[in-house]
């Protein structure tokens, strides 16, 4: 009788161990599948924007666009671009560094906040980014250059104080293929690319139509 009870107890323990091992195995393979799926999705996003940016001589990521502005003088373009900076550069980290109306050049250093946040294990990585916007105005045209310089990454652990570091965009994935946190940084880079495109769209609209509306900023008042 005692032997049967022992056998039954041992059998129960073994079954519990087997179930635990099976559960861990399932979790492990599901994790791999999830990571692989995320990586595939991330790569698809990155492939969709490949070739839309270049590296400048300082190893910063740069976008450049020339916008035609029929009928507008250099001064008109400059004034509207200047107004755009005033409307949009309104945080303590945004600085308009150059304003040369004679040359038609304006340069501002700005900060994209909350570009992307992603979870990785027991912590969350929040990605913000520094950028530079340059405007060169001529009669009836303007060149806009957006340069992405540095990530400001904040690691937020579950049970510890956040830590922040500044890393060059060049040193991180996907520009650096050996960079870590590929899924998070890949998605963050895609989001950063879209922020740069939004800057182009906003600035072009402001130059052509004004920062409020044509009706409000028109000369008939």
PDB file of N, CA, C and O in Angstrom, residues 8-77:
ATOM      1  N   UNK A   8       2.507   6.612  -6.837  1.00  0.00           N
ATOM      2  CA  UNK A   8       1.532   7.587  -7.324  1.00  0.00           C
ATOM      3  C   UNK A   8       2.049   9.009  -7.137  1.00  0.00           C
ATOM      4  O   UNK A   8       1.894   9.871  -8.013  1.00  0.00           O
ATOM      5  N   UNK A   9       2.733   9.242  -5.979  1.00  0.00           N
ATOM      6  CA  UNK A   9       3.277  10.579  -5.697  1.00  0.00           C
ATOM      7  C   UNK A   9       4.384  10.930  -6.697  1.00  0.00           C
ATOM      8  O   UNK A   9       4.446  12.035  -7.216  1.00  0.00           O
ATOM      9  N   UNK A  10       5.257   9.955  -6.949  1.00  0.00           N
ATOM     10  CA  UNK A  10       6.353  10.186  -7.898  1.00  0.00           C
ATOM     11  C   UNK A  10       5.819  10.433  -9.300  1.00  0.00           C
ATOM     12  O   UNK A  10       6.298  11.313 -10.024  1.00  0.00           O
ATOM     13  N   UNK A  11       4.779   9.651  -9.651  1.00  0.00           N
ATOM     14  CA  UNK A  11       4.178   9.834 -10.973  1.00  0.00           C
ATOM     15  C   UNK A  11       3.575  11.229 -11.110  1.00  0.00           C
ATOM     16  O   UNK A  11       3.725  11.887 -12.141  1.00  0.00           O
ATOM     17  N   UNK A  12       2.933  11.701 -10.048  1.00  0.00           N
ATOM     18  CA  UNK A  12       2.342  13.037 -10.061  1.00  0.00           C
ATOM     19  C   UNK A  12       3.397  14.109 -10.193  1.00  0.00           C
ATOM     20  O   UNK A  12       3.224  15.089 -10.927  1.00  0.00           O
ATOM     21  N   UNK A  13       4.515  13.940  -9.464  1.00  0.00           N
ATOM     22  CA  UNK A  13       5.611  14.913  -9.540  1.00  0.00           C
ATOM     23  C   UNK A  13       6.185  14.963 -10.948  1.00  0.00           C
ATOM     24  O   UNK A  13       6.442  16.031 -11.512  1.00  0.00           O
ATOM     25  N   UNK A  14       6.364  13.794 -11.546  1.00  0.00           N
ATOM     26  CA  UNK A  14       6.916  13.741 -12.905  1.00  0.00           C
ATOM     27  C   UNK A  14       5.983  14.385 -13.919  1.00  0.00           C
ATOM     28  O   UNK A  14       6.418  15.078 -14.842  1.00  0.00           O
ATOM     29  N   UNK A  15       4.667  14.140 -13.734  1.00  0.00           N
ATOM     30  CA  UNK A  15       3.705  14.751 -14.648  1.00  0.00           C
ATOM     31  C   UNK A  15       3.724  16.274 -14.525  1.00  0.00           C
ATOM     32  O   UNK A  15       3.636  17.002 -15.514  1.00  0.00           O
ATOM     33  N   UNK A  16       3.869  16.756 -13.271  1.00  0.00           N
ATOM     34  CA  UNK A  16       3.937  18.208 -13.048  1.00  0.00           C
ATOM     35  C   UNK A  16       5.175  18.804 -13.719  1.00  0.00           C
ATOM     36  O   UNK A  16       5.110  19.860 -14.358  1.00  0.00           O
ATOM     37  N   UNK A  17       6.310  18.100 -13.573  1.00  0.00           N
ATOM     38  CA  UNK A  17       7.546  18.563 -14.198  1.00  0.00           C
ATOM     39  C   UNK A  17       7.411  18.577 -15.715  1.00  0.00           C
ATOM     40  O   UNK A  17       7.859  19.509 -16.391  1.00  0.00           O
ATOM     41  N   UNK A  18       6.795  17.511 -16.256  1.00  0.00           N
ATOM     42  CA  UNK A  18       6.632  17.441 -17.709  1.00  0.00           C
ATOM     43  C   UNK A  18       5.759  18.570 -18.229  1.00  0.00           C
ATOM     44  O   UNK A  18       6.041  19.179 -19.268  1.00  0.00           O
ATOM     45  N   UNK A  19       4.656  18.844 -17.481  1.00  0.00           N
ATOM     46  CA  UNK A  19       3.775  19.935 -17.889  1.00  0.00           C
ATOM     47  C   UNK A  19       4.494  21.279 -17.815  1.00  0.00           C
ATOM     48  O   UNK A  19       4.329  22.142 -18.681  1.00  0.00           O
ATOM     49  N   UNK A  20       5.297  21.452 -16.763  1.00  0.00           N
ATOM     50  CA  UNK A  20       6.050  22.707 -16.606  1.00  0.00           C
ATOM     51  C   UNK A  20       7.046  22.869 -17.747  1.00  0.00           C
ATOM     52  O   UNK A  20       7.168  23.962 -18.339  1.00  0.00           O
ATOM     53  N   UNK A  21       7.754  21.785 -18.070  1.00  0.00           N
ATOM     54  CA  UNK A  21       8.724  21.852 -19.165  1.00  0.00           C
ATOM     55  C   UNK A  21       8.041  22.131 -20.501  1.00  0.00           C
ATOM     56  O   UNK A  21       8.547  22.877 -21.341  1.00  0.00           O
ATOM     57  N   UNK A  22       6.860  21.506 -20.696  1.00  0.00           N
ATOM     58  CA  UNK A  22       6.121  21.721 -21.926  1.00  0.00           C
ATOM     59  C   UNK A  22       5.672  23.173 -22.040  1.00  0.00           C
ATOM     60  O   UNK A  22       5.776  23.778 -23.109  1.00  0.00           O
ATOM     61  N   UNK A  23       5.207  23.723 -20.919  1.00  0.00           N
ATOM     62  CA  UNK A  23       4.769  25.121 -20.909  1.00  0.00           C
ATOM     63  C   UNK A  23       5.921  26.055 -21.234  1.00  0.00           C
ATOM     64  O   UNK A  23       5.784  26.984 -22.038  1.00  0.00           O
ATOM     65  N   UNK A  24       7.090  25.813 -20.616  1.00  0.00           N
ATOM     66  CA  UNK A  24       8.265  26.643 -20.878  1.00  0.00           C
ATOM     67  C   UNK A  24       8.693  26.541 -22.333  1.00  0.00           C
ATOM     68  O   UNK A  24       9.096  27.537 -22.954  1.00  0.00           O
ATOM     69  N   UNK A  25       8.605  25.329 -22.882  1.00  0.00           N
ATOM     70  CA  UNK A  25       8.983  25.124 -24.278  1.00  0.00           C
ATOM     71  C   UNK A  25       8.058  25.898 -25.213  1.00  0.00           C
ATOM     72  O   UNK A  25       8.495  26.556 -26.172  1.00  0.00           O
ATOM     73  N   UNK A  26       6.746  25.829 -24.914  1.00  0.00           N
ATOM     74  CA  UNK A  26       5.766  26.551 -25.735  1.00  0.00           C
ATOM     75  C   UNK A  26       6.015  28.051 -25.670  1.00  0.00           C
ATOM     76  O   UNK A  26       6.013  28.750 -26.679  1.00  0.00           O
ATOM     77  N   UNK A  27       6.245  28.557 -24.438  1.00  0.00           N
ATOM     78  CA  UNK A  27       6.510  29.983 -24.257  1.00  0.00           C
ATOM     79  C   UNK A  27       7.755  30.395 -25.022  1.00  0.00           C
ATOM     80  O   UNK A  27       7.798  31.442 -25.674  1.00  0.00           O
ATOM     81  N   UNK A  28       8.800  29.553 -24.968  1.00  0.00           N
ATOM     82  CA  UNK A  28      10.059  29.843 -25.649  1.00  0.00           C
ATOM     83  C   UNK A  28       9.844  29.965 -27.156  1.00  0.00           C
ATOM     84  O   UNK A  28      10.274  30.944 -27.784  1.00  0.00           O
ATOM     85  N   UNK A  29       9.137  29.006 -27.742  1.00  0.00           N
ATOM     86  CA  UNK A  29       8.951  29.033 -29.190  1.00  0.00           C
ATOM     87  C   UNK A  29       7.983  30.138 -29.613  1.00  0.00           C
ATOM     88  O   UNK A  29       8.142  30.721 -30.688  1.00  0.00           O
ATOM     89  N   UNK A  30       7.002  30.429 -28.763  1.00  0.00           N
ATOM     90  CA  UNK A  30       6.121  31.555 -29.060  1.00  0.00           C
ATOM     91  C   UNK A  30       6.890  32.864 -29.039  1.00  0.00           C
ATOM     92  O   UNK A  30       6.644  33.760 -29.855  1.00  0.00           O
ATOM     93  N   UNK A  31       7.843  32.989 -28.093  1.00  0.00           N
ATOM     94  CA  UNK A  31       8.672  34.195 -28.014  1.00  0.00           C
ATOM     95  C   UNK A  31       9.514  34.357 -29.268  1.00  0.00           C
ATOM     96  O   UNK A  31       9.639  35.449 -29.825  1.00  0.00           O
ATOM     97  N   UNK A  32      10.102  33.241 -29.705  1.00  0.00           N
ATOM     98  CA  UNK A  32      10.912  33.274 -30.924  1.00  0.00           C
ATOM     99  C   UNK A  32      10.049  33.678 -32.116  1.00  0.00           C
ATOM    100  O   UNK A  32      10.432  34.515 -32.943  1.00  0.00           O
ATOM    101  N   UNK A  33       8.856  33.080 -32.193  1.00  0.00           N
ATOM    102  CA  UNK A  33       7.956  33.396 -33.308  1.00  0.00           C
ATOM    103  C   UNK A  33       7.553  34.859 -33.293  1.00  0.00           C
ATOM    104  O   UNK A  33       7.481  35.521 -34.325  1.00  0.00           O
ATOM    105  N   UNK A  34       7.300  35.390 -32.083  1.00  0.00           N
ATOM    106  CA  UNK A  34       6.902  36.791 -31.962  1.00  0.00           C
ATOM    107  C   UNK A  34       8.029  37.713 -32.398  1.00  0.00           C
ATOM    108  O   UNK A  34       7.832  38.653 -33.165  1.00  0.00           O
ATOM    109  N   UNK A  35       9.249  37.435 -31.896  1.00  0.00           N
ATOM    110  CA  UNK A  35      10.401  38.257 -32.249  1.00  0.00           C
ATOM    111  C   UNK A  35      10.658  38.197 -33.748  1.00  0.00           C
ATOM    112  O   UNK A  35      10.921  39.204 -34.399  1.00  0.00           O
ATOM    113  N   UNK A  36      10.584  36.976 -34.310  1.00  0.00           N
ATOM    114  CA  UNK A  36      10.820  36.821 -35.747  1.00  0.00           C
ATOM    115  C   UNK A  36       9.779  37.589 -36.552  1.00  0.00           C
ATOM    116  O   UNK A  36      10.097  38.283 -37.519  1.00  0.00           O
ATOM    117  N   UNK A  37       8.495  37.492 -36.097  1.00  0.00           N
ATOM    118  CA  UNK A  37       7.433  38.210 -36.780  1.00  0.00           C
ATOM    119  C   UNK A  37       7.638  39.707 -36.709  1.00  0.00           C
ATOM    120  O   UNK A  37       7.462  40.427 -37.689  1.00  0.00           O
ATOM    121  N   UNK A  38       8.027  40.213 -35.534  1.00  0.00           N
ATOM    122  CA  UNK A  38       8.277  41.637 -35.371  1.00  0.00           C
ATOM    123  C   UNK A  38       9.437  42.079 -36.261  1.00  0.00           C
ATOM    124  O   UNK A  38       9.381  43.134 -36.885  1.00  0.00           O
ATOM    125  N   UNK A  39      10.489  41.253 -36.321  1.00  0.00           N
ATOM    126  CA  UNK A  39      11.652  41.600 -37.133  1.00  0.00           C
ATOM    127  C   UNK A  39      11.274  41.661 -38.603  1.00  0.00           C
ATOM    128  O   UNK A  39      11.721  42.547 -39.336  1.00  0.00           O
ATOM    129  N   UNK A  40      10.466  40.707 -39.044  1.00  0.00           N
ATOM    130  CA  UNK A  40      10.011  40.708 -40.429  1.00  0.00           C
ATOM    131  C   UNK A  40       9.208  41.960 -40.733  1.00  0.00           C
ATOM    132  O   UNK A  40       9.390  42.604 -41.775  1.00  0.00           O
ATOM    133  N   UNK A  41       8.302  42.318 -39.817  1.00  0.00           N
ATOM    134  CA  UNK A  41       7.477  43.506 -40.008  1.00  0.00           C
ATOM    135  C   UNK A  41       8.344  44.759 -40.019  1.00  0.00           C
ATOM    136  O   UNK A  41       8.148  45.659 -40.847  1.00  0.00           O
ATOM    137  N   UNK A  42       9.311  44.801 -39.100  1.00  0.00           N
ATOM    138  CA  UNK A  42      10.212  45.948 -39.035  1.00  0.00           C
ATOM    139  C   UNK A  42      11.009  46.086 -40.317  1.00  0.00           C
ATOM    140  O   UNK A  42      11.168  47.193 -40.851  1.00  0.00           O
ATOM    141  N   UNK A  43      11.518  44.979 -40.837  1.00  0.00           N
ATOM    142  CA  UNK A  43      12.308  45.023 -42.067  1.00  0.00           C
ATOM    143  C   UNK A  43      11.465  45.502 -43.243  1.00  0.00           C
ATOM    144  O   UNK A  43      11.947  46.242 -44.104  1.00  0.00           O
ATOM    145  N   UNK A  44      10.193  45.097 -43.268  1.00  0.00           N
ATOM    146  CA  UNK A  44       9.295  45.552 -44.331  1.00  0.00           C
ATOM    147  C   UNK A  44       9.129  47.067 -44.278  1.00  0.00           C
ATOM    148  O   UNK A  44       9.138  47.751 -45.319  1.00  0.00           O
ATOM    149  N   UNK A  45       8.986  47.616 -43.063  1.00  0.00           N
ATOM    150  CA  UNK A  45       8.872  49.069 -42.906  1.00  0.00           C
ATOM    151  C   UNK A  45      10.137  49.769 -43.398  1.00  0.00           C
ATOM    152  O   UNK A  45      10.066  50.769 -44.122  1.00  0.00           O
ATOM    153  N   UNK A  46      11.290  49.235 -43.009  1.00  0.00           N
ATOM    154  CA  UNK A  46      12.558  49.853 -43.396  1.00  0.00           C
ATOM    155  C   UNK A  46      12.792  49.762 -44.899  1.00  0.00           C
ATOM    156  O   UNK A  46      13.311  50.696 -45.507  1.00  0.00           O
ATOM    157  N   UNK A  47      12.398  48.642 -45.494  1.00  0.00           N
ATOM    158  CA  UNK A  47      12.556  48.488 -46.942  1.00  0.00           C
ATOM    159  C   UNK A  47      11.739  49.532 -47.700  1.00  0.00           C
ATOM    160  O   UNK A  47      12.143  49.992 -48.776  1.00  0.00           O
ATOM    161  N   UNK A  48      10.601  49.922 -47.126  1.00  0.00           N
ATOM    162  CA  UNK A  48       9.712  50.858 -47.818  1.00  0.00           C
ATOM    163  C   UNK A  48      10.287  52.273 -47.894  1.00  0.00           C
ATOM    164  O   UNK A  48       9.822  53.085 -48.705  1.00  0.00           O
ATOM    165  N   UNK A  49      11.279  52.589 -47.062  1.00  0.00           N
ATOM    166  CA  UNK A  49      11.858  53.946 -47.083  1.00  0.00           C
ATOM    167  C   UNK A  49      13.323  53.935 -47.514  1.00  0.00           C
ATOM    168  O   UNK A  49      13.994  54.957 -47.466  1.00  0.00           O
ATOM    169  N   UNK A  50      13.798  52.789 -47.932  1.00  0.00           N
ATOM    170  CA  UNK A  50      15.193  52.675 -48.359  1.00  0.00           C
ATOM    171  C   UNK A  50      15.482  53.619 -49.514  1.00  0.00           C
ATOM    172  O   UNK A  50      14.698  53.731 -50.464  1.00  0.00           O
ATOM    173  N   UNK A  51      16.603  54.344 -49.433  1.00  0.00           N
ATOM    174  CA  UNK A  51      17.012  55.238 -50.507  1.00  0.00           C
ATOM    175  C   UNK A  51      16.406  56.623 -50.447  1.00  0.00           C
ATOM    176  O   UNK A  51      16.689  57.452 -51.313  1.00  0.00           O
ATOM    177  N   UNK A  52      15.597  56.911 -49.428  1.00  0.00           N
ATOM    178  CA  UNK A  52      14.964  58.219 -49.319  1.00  0.00           C
ATOM    179  C   UNK A  52      15.779  59.203 -48.472  1.00  0.00           C
ATOM    180  O   UNK A  52      15.336  60.315 -48.211  1.00  0.00           O
ATOM    181  N   UNK A  53      16.948  58.783 -48.029  1.00  0.00           N
ATOM    182  CA  UNK A  53      17.810  59.630 -47.207  1.00  0.00           C
ATOM    183  C   UNK A  53      19.260  59.357 -47.585  1.00  0.00           C
ATOM    184  O   UNK A  53      19.574  58.335 -48.209  1.00  0.00           O
ATOM    185  N   UNK A  54      20.145  60.274 -47.221  1.00  0.00           N
ATOM    186  CA  UNK A  54      21.573  60.100 -47.484  1.00  0.00           C
ATOM    187  C   UNK A  54      22.349  60.455 -46.218  1.00  0.00           C
ATOM    188  O   UNK A  54      21.824  61.118 -45.317  1.00  0.00           O
ATOM    189  N   UNK A  55      23.597  60.021 -46.152  1.00  0.00           N
ATOM    190  CA  UNK A  55      24.479  60.406 -45.060  1.00  0.00           C
ATOM    191  C   UNK A  55      25.315  61.593 -45.518  1.00  0.00           C
ATOM    192  O   UNK A  55      25.878  61.571 -46.607  1.00  0.00           O
ATOM    193  N   UNK A  56      25.382  62.644 -44.684  1.00  0.00           N
ATOM    194  CA  UNK A  56      26.205  63.789 -45.057  1.00  0.00           C
ATOM    195  C   UNK A  56      27.651  63.576 -44.602  1.00  0.00           C
ATOM    196  O   UNK A  56      28.001  62.504 -44.087  1.00  0.00           O
ATOM    197  N   UNK A  57      28.474  64.570 -44.792  1.00  0.00           N
ATOM    198  CA  UNK A  57      29.896  64.436 -44.475  1.00  0.00           C
ATOM    199  C   UNK A  57      30.153  64.269 -42.973  1.00  0.00           C
ATOM    200  O   UNK A  57      31.239  63.840 -42.570  1.00  0.00           O
ATOM    201  N   UNK A  58      29.177  64.645 -42.158  1.00  0.00           N
ATOM    202  CA  UNK A  58      29.316  64.496 -40.705  1.00  0.00           C
ATOM    203  C   UNK A  58      28.651  63.239 -40.176  1.00  0.00           C
ATOM    204  O   UNK A  58      28.451  63.088 -38.981  1.00  0.00           O
ATOM    205  N   UNK A  59      28.296  62.352 -41.094  1.00  0.00           N
ATOM    206  CA  UNK A  59      27.638  61.088 -40.766  1.00  0.00           C
ATOM    207  C   UNK A  59      26.291  61.303 -40.085  1.00  0.00           C
ATOM    208  O   UNK A  59      25.882  60.535 -39.215  1.00  0.00           O
ATOM    209  N   UNK A  60      25.612  62.347 -40.491  1.00  0.00           N
ATOM    210  CA  UNK A  60      24.241  62.583 -40.052  1.00  0.00           C
ATOM    211  C   UNK A  60      23.293  62.238 -41.194  1.00  0.00           C
ATOM    212  O   UNK A  60      23.631  62.373 -42.368  1.00  0.00           O
ATOM    213  N   UNK A  61      22.111  61.809 -40.845  1.00  0.00           N
ATOM    214  CA  UNK A  61      21.110  61.444 -41.841  1.00  0.00           C
ATOM    215  C   UNK A  61      20.444  62.703 -42.385  1.00  0.00           C
ATOM    216  O   UNK A  61      19.978  63.532 -41.598  1.00  0.00           O
ATOM    217  N   UNK A  62      20.386  62.847 -43.698  1.00  0.00           N
ATOM    218  CA  UNK A  62      19.927  64.103 -44.285  1.00  0.00           C
ATOM    219  C   UNK A  62      18.900  63.880 -45.384  1.00  0.00           C
ATOM    220  O   UNK A  62      19.044  62.986 -46.220  1.00  0.00           O
ATOM    221  N   UNK A  63      17.873  64.721 -45.364  1.00  0.00           N
ATOM    222  CA  UNK A  63      16.866  64.788 -46.419  1.00  0.00           C
ATOM    223  C   UNK A  63      16.938  66.189 -47.028  1.00  0.00           C
ATOM    224  O   UNK A  63      17.085  67.170 -46.301  1.00  0.00           O
ATOM    225  N   UNK A  64      16.782  66.291 -48.330  1.00  0.00           N
ATOM    226  CA  UNK A  64      16.827  67.599 -48.993  1.00  0.00           C
ATOM    227  C   UNK A  64      15.720  67.679 -50.039  1.00  0.00           C
ATOM    228  O   UNK A  64      15.451  66.699 -50.752  1.00  0.00           O
ATOM    229  N   UNK A  65      15.068  68.852 -50.107  1.00  0.00           N
ATOM    230  CA  UNK A  65      13.982  69.024 -51.058  1.00  0.00           C
ATOM    231  C   UNK A  65      13.970  70.466 -51.548  1.00  0.00           C
ATOM    232  O   UNK A  65      14.112  71.396 -50.753  1.00  0.00           O
ATOM    233  N   UNK A  66      13.805  70.647 -52.861  1.00  0.00           N
ATOM    234  CA  UNK A  66      13.649  71.977 -53.447  1.00  0.00           C
ATOM    235  C   UNK A  66      12.180  72.159 -53.801  1.00  0.00           C
ATOM    236  O   UNK A  66      11.588  71.321 -54.491  1.00  0.00           O
ATOM    237  N   UNK A  67      11.602  73.263 -53.316  1.00  0.00           N
ATOM    238  CA  UNK A  67      10.178  73.532 -53.521  1.00  0.00           C
ATOM    239  C   UNK A  67      10.026  74.770 -54.402  1.00  0.00           C
ATOM    240  O   UNK A  67      10.599  75.823 -54.105  1.00  0.00           O
ATOM    241  N   UNK A  68       9.285  74.644 -55.469  1.00  0.00           N
ATOM    242  CA  UNK A  68       9.015  75.777 -56.348  1.00  0.00           C
ATOM    243  C   UNK A  68       7.919  76.650 -55.728  1.00  0.00           C
ATOM    244  O   UNK A  68       6.903  76.137 -55.245  1.00  0.00           O
ATOM    245  N   UNK A  69       8.132  77.963 -55.735  1.00  0.00           N
ATOM    246  CA  UNK A  69       7.186  78.918 -55.155  1.00  0.00           C
ATOM    247  C   UNK A  69       6.903  80.023 -56.167  1.00  0.00           C
ATOM    248  O   UNK A  69       7.406  81.156 -56.040  1.00  0.00           O
ATOM    249  N   UNK A  70       6.125  79.738 -57.198  1.00  0.00           N
ATOM    250  CA  UNK A  70       5.889  80.709 -58.282  1.00  0.00           C
ATOM    251  C   UNK A  70       5.340  82.038 -57.763  1.00  0.00           C
ATOM    252  O   UNK A  70       4.424  82.069 -56.935  1.00  0.00           O
ATOM    253  N   UNK A  71       5.952  83.130 -58.231  1.00  0.00           N
ATOM    254  CA  UNK A  71       5.466  84.460 -57.893  1.00  0.00           C
ATOM    255  C   UNK A  71       5.916  85.002 -56.552  1.00  0.00           C
ATOM    256  O   UNK A  71       5.626  86.154 -56.216  1.00  0.00           O
ATOM    257  N   UNK A  72       6.657  84.223 -55.775  1.00  0.00           N
ATOM    258  CA  UNK A  72       7.090  84.670 -54.456  1.00  0.00           C
ATOM    259  C   UNK A  72       8.535  85.171 -54.494  1.00  0.00           C
ATOM    260  O   UNK A  72       9.396  84.570 -55.150  1.00  0.00           O
ATOM    261  N   UNK A  73       8.806  86.253 -53.804  1.00  0.00           N
ATOM    262  CA  UNK A  73      10.170  86.769 -53.723  1.00  0.00           C
ATOM    263  C   UNK A  73      10.931  86.035 -52.627  1.00  0.00           C
ATOM    264  O   UNK A  73      10.342  85.362 -51.763  1.00  0.00           O
ATOM    265  N   UNK A  74      12.243  86.186 -52.665  1.00  0.00           N
ATOM    266  CA  UNK A  74      13.077  85.585 -51.627  1.00  0.00           C
ATOM    267  C   UNK A  74      12.661  86.075 -50.245  1.00  0.00           C
ATOM    268  O   UNK A  74      12.601  85.298 -49.291  1.00  0.00           O
ATOM    269  N   UNK A  75      12.368  87.356 -50.128  1.00  0.00           N
ATOM    270  CA  UNK A  75      11.994  87.922 -48.836  1.00  0.00           C
ATOM    271  C   UNK A  75      10.666  87.352 -48.335  1.00  0.00           C
ATOM    272  O   UNK A  75      10.523  87.062 -47.144  1.00  0.00           O
ATOM    273  N   UNK A  76       9.714  87.185 -49.219  1.00  0.00           N
ATOM    274  CA  UNK A  76       8.434  86.612 -48.824  1.00  0.00           C
ATOM    275  C   UNK A  76       8.610  85.182 -48.312  1.00  0.00           C
ATOM    276  O   UNK A  76       8.034  84.783 -47.296  1.00  0.00           O
ATOM    277  N   UNK A  77       9.411  84.428 -49.034  1.00  0.00           N
ATOM    278  CA  UNK A  77       9.667  83.044 -48.621  1.00  0.00           C
ATOM    279  C   UNK A  77      10.379  83.024 -47.273  1.00  0.00           C
ATOM    280  O   UNK A  77      10.009  82.248 -46.366  1.00  0.00           O
TER     281      UNK A  77
END
